[in-house]
Each structure stands twice: as structure tokens, then as C-alpha cells.
Amino acid sequence: VQLQASGGGLAQAGGSLRLSCAASGRTLTNTLSNYGMGWFRQAPGKEREFVAAISRSSGRTTYADSVKGRFTISRTNAENTVHLRMNSLNAEDTAVYYCAAARSNWAIVPGERPVEYAYWGQGTQVTVSS
């Protein structure tokens, strides 16, 4: 699966951004409805950390405590895209954000460990100014 993340940029503290993740080409392998999806982020000098994940069915989601109540992960299988809506941004949200795809059953949310994800996008930079 070739994933392309977009939507990053510069935001002020308290502002919002919406990230998108799309799969290039519409083959069976690149059909995102076949995968549980997740978002991770990596700040300079820090390890990659889990942000949010969503099941193939969209019925279940999980979030890191640091973003719970501020971020929303969603997916539109018909459009082969996954989104991350980020509200109430703060400086600690500054990082490169990656979308990732995990082989999973229909109603199962992928886990929080990067090793559970088989495919990764190239990342999109989010910078929050205070």
C-alpha cells in the first residue's frame, strides 16, 4: 500500500488542522477498507508515538491520552481516505505525522505499537506556534 499524508502546516496554538491520508491507485492492495488505520507522530529527538487508530468498519477508535477530546480520526472508505481532525492544538503537538495501515479484522482497532502496522506514509509536518 502506498500511503500519502497531507494537510500539515503551521497553526497557532488553539487552532485546528485536518490531516488526510490517501492510498495511491485503486487496486485491491491499495483499498484502505482492507486495513485498520492509525496515525502516529514523531517530534525531533523523540520516538514515534501513537496518536489514534480506527477499525476497518469505522465503528471503533482509540486515542492517545494526550490527544483525547481534541483529535478525531475518521475514514471514508468510498473515497479511500483517512482523516485526522486536530483541534485545540498546542506546541506539544508539533511533530511529523504519519499515517499507517495494519492488517486487521473488520471490527478490530489496530494497536498502539508501530510494529503492528505494515505500511507507512511519508509523513506531513505539523508546527504549532505558541
PDB file of C-alpha atoms in Angstrom:
ATOM      1  CA  VAL A   1       0.000   0.000   0.000  1.00  0.00           C
ATOM      2  CA  GLN A   2       1.340   3.417  -0.946  1.00  0.00           C
ATOM      3  CA  LEU A   3       0.086   5.984   1.541  1.00  0.00           C
ATOM      4  CA  GLN A   4       0.220   9.730   1.077  1.00  0.00           C
ATOM      5  CA  ALA A   5      -0.302  12.026   4.050  1.00  0.00           C
ATOM      6  CA  SER A   6      -1.208  15.658   3.540  1.00  0.00           C
ATOM      7  CA  GLY A   7      -2.729  18.636   5.309  1.00  0.00           C
ATOM      8  CA  GLY A   8       0.102  19.560   7.622  1.00  0.00           C
ATOM      9  CA  GLY A   9       1.339  23.074   8.051  1.00  0.00           C
ATOM     10  CA  LEU A  10       1.679  25.909  10.506  1.00  0.00           C
ATOM     11  CA  ALA A  11      -1.066  26.584  13.034  1.00  0.00           C
ATOM     12  CA  GLN A  12      -1.390  28.853  16.017  1.00  0.00           C
ATOM     13  CA  ALA A  13      -1.939  27.474  19.462  1.00  0.00           C
ATOM     14  CA  GLY A  14      -5.616  26.816  19.896  1.00  0.00           C
ATOM     15  CA  GLY A  15      -6.106  26.399  16.178  1.00  0.00           C
ATOM     16  CA  SER A  16      -7.071  23.416  14.055  1.00  0.00           C
ATOM     17  CA  LEU A  17      -5.738  21.348  11.201  1.00  0.00           C
ATOM     18  CA  ARG A  18      -7.133  18.410   9.268  1.00  0.00           C
ATOM     19  CA  LEU A  19      -4.753  15.749   8.023  1.00  0.00           C
ATOM     20  CA  SER A  20      -5.632  13.344   5.258  1.00  0.00           C
ATOM     21  CA  CYS A  21      -4.169  10.029   4.229  1.00  0.00           C
ATOM     22  CA  ALA A  22      -4.879   8.564   0.835  1.00  0.00           C
ATOM     23  CA  ALA A  23      -3.766   5.452  -0.967  1.00  0.00           C
ATOM     24  CA  SER A  24      -2.447   5.925  -4.462  1.00  0.00           C
ATOM     25  CA  GLY A  25      -4.111   3.807  -7.103  1.00  0.00           C
ATOM     26  CA  ARG A  26      -7.242   1.768  -6.638  1.00  0.00           C
ATOM     27  CA  THR A  27      -6.106  -1.812  -6.504  1.00  0.00           C
ATOM     28  CA  LEU A  28      -7.187  -4.453  -4.064  1.00  0.00           C
ATOM     29  CA  THR A  29      -3.942  -3.960  -2.170  1.00  0.00           C
ATOM     30  CA  ASN A  30      -4.383  -0.197  -2.043  1.00  0.00           C
ATOM     31  CA  THR A  31      -8.004  -0.301  -0.916  1.00  0.00           C
ATOM     32  CA  LEU A  32      -7.862   1.164   2.576  1.00  0.00           C
ATOM     33  CA  SER A  33     -11.044  -0.551   3.692  1.00  0.00           C
ATOM     34  CA  ASN A  34      -8.926  -3.694   3.877  1.00  0.00           C
ATOM     35  CA  TYR A  35      -6.845  -2.178   6.680  1.00  0.00           C
ATOM     36  CA  GLY A  36      -7.173  -0.793  10.128  1.00  0.00           C
ATOM     37  CA  MET A  37      -5.583   2.642  10.072  1.00  0.00           C
ATOM     38  CA  GLY A  38      -3.553   4.655  12.502  1.00  0.00           C
ATOM     39  CA  TRP A  39      -1.849   7.988  12.935  1.00  0.00           C
ATOM     40  CA  PHE A  40       1.494   8.391  14.652  1.00  0.00           C
ATOM     41  CA  ARG A  41       3.745  11.364  15.213  1.00  0.00           C
ATOM     42  CA  GLN A  42       7.402  11.960  15.837  1.00  0.00           C
ATOM     43  CA  ALA A  43       8.875  15.113  17.311  1.00  0.00           C
ATOM     44  CA  PRO A  44      12.576  15.959  16.964  1.00  0.00           C
ATOM     45  CA  GLY A  45      14.675  13.860  19.297  1.00  0.00           C
ATOM     46  CA  LYS A  46      11.740  11.720  20.370  1.00  0.00           C
ATOM     47  CA  GLU A  47      10.463   8.295  19.469  1.00  0.00           C
ATOM     48  CA  ARG A  48       7.492   7.810  17.201  1.00  0.00           C
ATOM     49  CA  GLU A  49       4.335   7.781  19.284  1.00  0.00           C
ATOM     50  CA  PHE A  50       0.815   6.608  18.734  1.00  0.00           C
ATOM     51  CA  VAL A  51      -1.877   9.216  18.172  1.00  0.00           C
ATOM     52  CA  ALA A  52      -5.080   7.489  17.056  1.00  0.00           C
ATOM     53  CA  ALA A  53      -6.412   4.410  15.297  1.00  0.00           C
ATOM     54  CA  ILE A  54      -9.635   3.324  13.643  1.00  0.00           C
ATOM     55  CA  SER A  55     -11.069  -0.034  12.699  1.00  0.00           C
ATOM     56  CA  ARG A  56     -11.882  -1.023   9.140  1.00  0.00           C
ATOM     57  CA  SER A  57     -15.560  -0.653   9.952  1.00  0.00           C
ATOM     58  CA  SER A  58     -15.083   2.870  11.385  1.00  0.00           C
ATOM     59  CA  GLY A  59     -17.047   1.665  14.375  1.00  0.00           C
ATOM     60  CA  ARG A  60     -14.169   1.702  16.829  1.00  0.00           C
ATOM     61  CA  THR A  61     -11.461   4.213  17.548  1.00  0.00           C
ATOM     62  CA  THR A  62      -8.712   4.671  20.104  1.00  0.00           C
ATOM     63  CA  TYR A  63      -6.691   7.724  21.056  1.00  0.00           C
ATOM     64  CA  ALA A  64      -3.579   8.570  22.986  1.00  0.00           C
ATOM     65  CA  ASP A  65      -4.412  10.263  26.273  1.00  0.00           C
ATOM     66  CA  SER A  66      -2.557  13.371  25.136  1.00  0.00           C
ATOM     67  CA  VAL A  67      -4.979  13.976  22.246  1.00  0.00           C
ATOM     68  CA  LYS A  68      -8.210  12.511  23.581  1.00  0.00           C
ATOM     69  CA  GLY A  69     -11.035  15.014  23.287  1.00  0.00           C
ATOM     70  CA  ARG A  70      -9.074  17.195  20.853  1.00  0.00           C
ATOM     71  CA  PHE A  71      -8.361  14.909  17.888  1.00  0.00           C
ATOM     72  CA  THR A  72     -10.796  12.851  15.844  1.00  0.00           C
ATOM     73  CA  ILE A  73      -9.860  10.079  13.460  1.00  0.00           C
ATOM     74  CA  SER A  74     -12.292   9.153  10.718  1.00  0.00           C
ATOM     75  CA  ARG A  75     -12.333   7.363   7.416  1.00  0.00           C
ATOM     76  CA  THR A  76     -14.282   7.420   4.192  1.00  0.00           C
ATOM     77  CA  ASN A  77     -13.807   4.033   2.635  1.00  0.00           C
ATOM     78  CA  ALA A  78     -15.654   5.019  -0.514  1.00  0.00           C
ATOM     79  CA  GLU A  79     -13.038   7.735  -1.069  1.00  0.00           C
ATOM     80  CA  ASN A  80     -10.155   5.563   0.110  1.00  0.00           C
ATOM     81  CA  THR A  81      -9.085   8.157   2.652  1.00  0.00           C
ATOM     82  CA  VAL A  82      -8.498   8.525   6.371  1.00  0.00           C
ATOM     83  CA  HIS A  83      -8.549  11.815   8.228  1.00  0.00           C
ATOM     84  CA  LEU A  84      -7.279  13.239  11.485  1.00  0.00           C
ATOM     85  CA  ARG A  85      -9.051  16.337  12.697  1.00  0.00           C
ATOM     86  CA  MET A  86      -6.907  18.192  15.224  1.00  0.00           C
ATOM     87  CA  ASN A  87      -8.457  20.896  17.395  1.00  0.00           C
ATOM     88  CA  SER A  88      -7.105  22.957  20.277  1.00  0.00           C
ATOM     89  CA  LEU A  89      -3.556  22.486  19.047  1.00  0.00           C
ATOM     90  CA  ASN A  90      -0.669  23.264  21.339  1.00  0.00           C
ATOM     91  CA  ALA A  91       3.091  23.406  20.952  1.00  0.00           C
ATOM     92  CA  GLU A  92       3.450  19.818  22.155  1.00  0.00           C
ATOM     93  CA  ASP A  93       1.560  18.679  19.052  1.00  0.00           C
ATOM     94  CA  THR A  94       4.417  19.857  16.827  1.00  0.00           C
ATOM     95  CA  ALA A  95       5.750  16.795  15.010  1.00  0.00           C
ATOM     96  CA  VAL A  96       5.844  14.926  11.747  1.00  0.00           C
ATOM     97  CA  TYR A  97       2.590  12.993  11.466  1.00  0.00           C
ATOM     98  CA  TYR A  98       2.457   9.609   9.764  1.00  0.00           C
ATOM     99  CA  CYS A  99      -0.477   7.527   8.668  1.00  0.00           C
ATOM    100  CA  ALA A 100      -0.120   3.774   8.731  1.00  0.00           C
ATOM    101  CA  ALA A 101      -2.088   0.704   7.675  1.00  0.00           C
ATOM    102  CA  ALA A 102      -2.433  -2.520   9.618  1.00  0.00           C
ATOM    103  CA  ARG A 103      -3.861  -5.842   8.563  1.00  0.00           C
ATOM    104  CA  SER A 104      -6.776  -6.380  10.913  1.00  0.00           C
ATOM    105  CA  ASN A 105     -10.226  -7.854  11.180  1.00  0.00           C
ATOM    106  CA  TRP A 106     -13.257  -5.745  10.293  1.00  0.00           C
ATOM    107  CA  ALA A 107     -14.209  -4.553  13.765  1.00  0.00           C
ATOM    108  CA  ILE A 108     -10.792  -4.620  15.450  1.00  0.00           C
ATOM    109  CA  VAL A 109      -8.909  -1.409  16.135  1.00  0.00           C
ATOM    110  CA  PRO A 110      -5.184  -1.698  15.456  1.00  0.00           C
ATOM    111  CA  GLY A 111      -2.892  -1.345  18.431  1.00  0.00           C
ATOM    112  CA  GLU A 112      -0.559   1.399  19.556  1.00  0.00           C
ATOM    113  CA  ARG A 113       2.732  -0.215  18.629  1.00  0.00           C
ATOM    114  CA  PRO A 114       4.334   0.816  15.330  1.00  0.00           C
ATOM    115  CA  VAL A 115       5.364  -2.782  14.636  1.00  0.00           C
ATOM    116  CA  GLU A 116       1.699  -3.709  14.233  1.00  0.00           C
ATOM    117  CA  TYR A 117       1.467  -1.575  11.097  1.00  0.00           C
ATOM    118  CA  ALA A 118       2.707  -2.942   7.813  1.00  0.00           C
ATOM    119  CA  TYR A 119       2.582   0.177   5.656  1.00  0.00           C
ATOM    120  CA  TRP A 120       3.530   3.795   6.301  1.00  0.00           C
ATOM    121  CA  GLY A 121       3.113   7.099   4.550  1.00  0.00           C
ATOM    122  CA  GLN A 122       5.910   9.605   4.177  1.00  0.00           C
ATOM    123  CA  GLY A 123       4.748  11.990   6.895  1.00  0.00           C
ATOM    124  CA  THR A 124       3.473  15.546   6.976  1.00  0.00           C
ATOM    125  CA  GLN A 125       4.897  18.281   9.194  1.00  0.00           C
ATOM    126  CA  VAL A 126       2.674  19.984  11.752  1.00  0.00           C
ATOM    127  CA  THR A 127       4.072  23.023  13.512  1.00  0.00           C
ATOM    128  CA  VAL A 128       2.146  24.815  16.233  1.00  0.00           C
ATOM    129  CA  SER A 129       3.290  28.261  17.261  1.00  0.00           C
ATOM    130  CA  SER A 130       2.576  29.448  20.774  1.00  0.00           C
TER     131      SER A 130
END
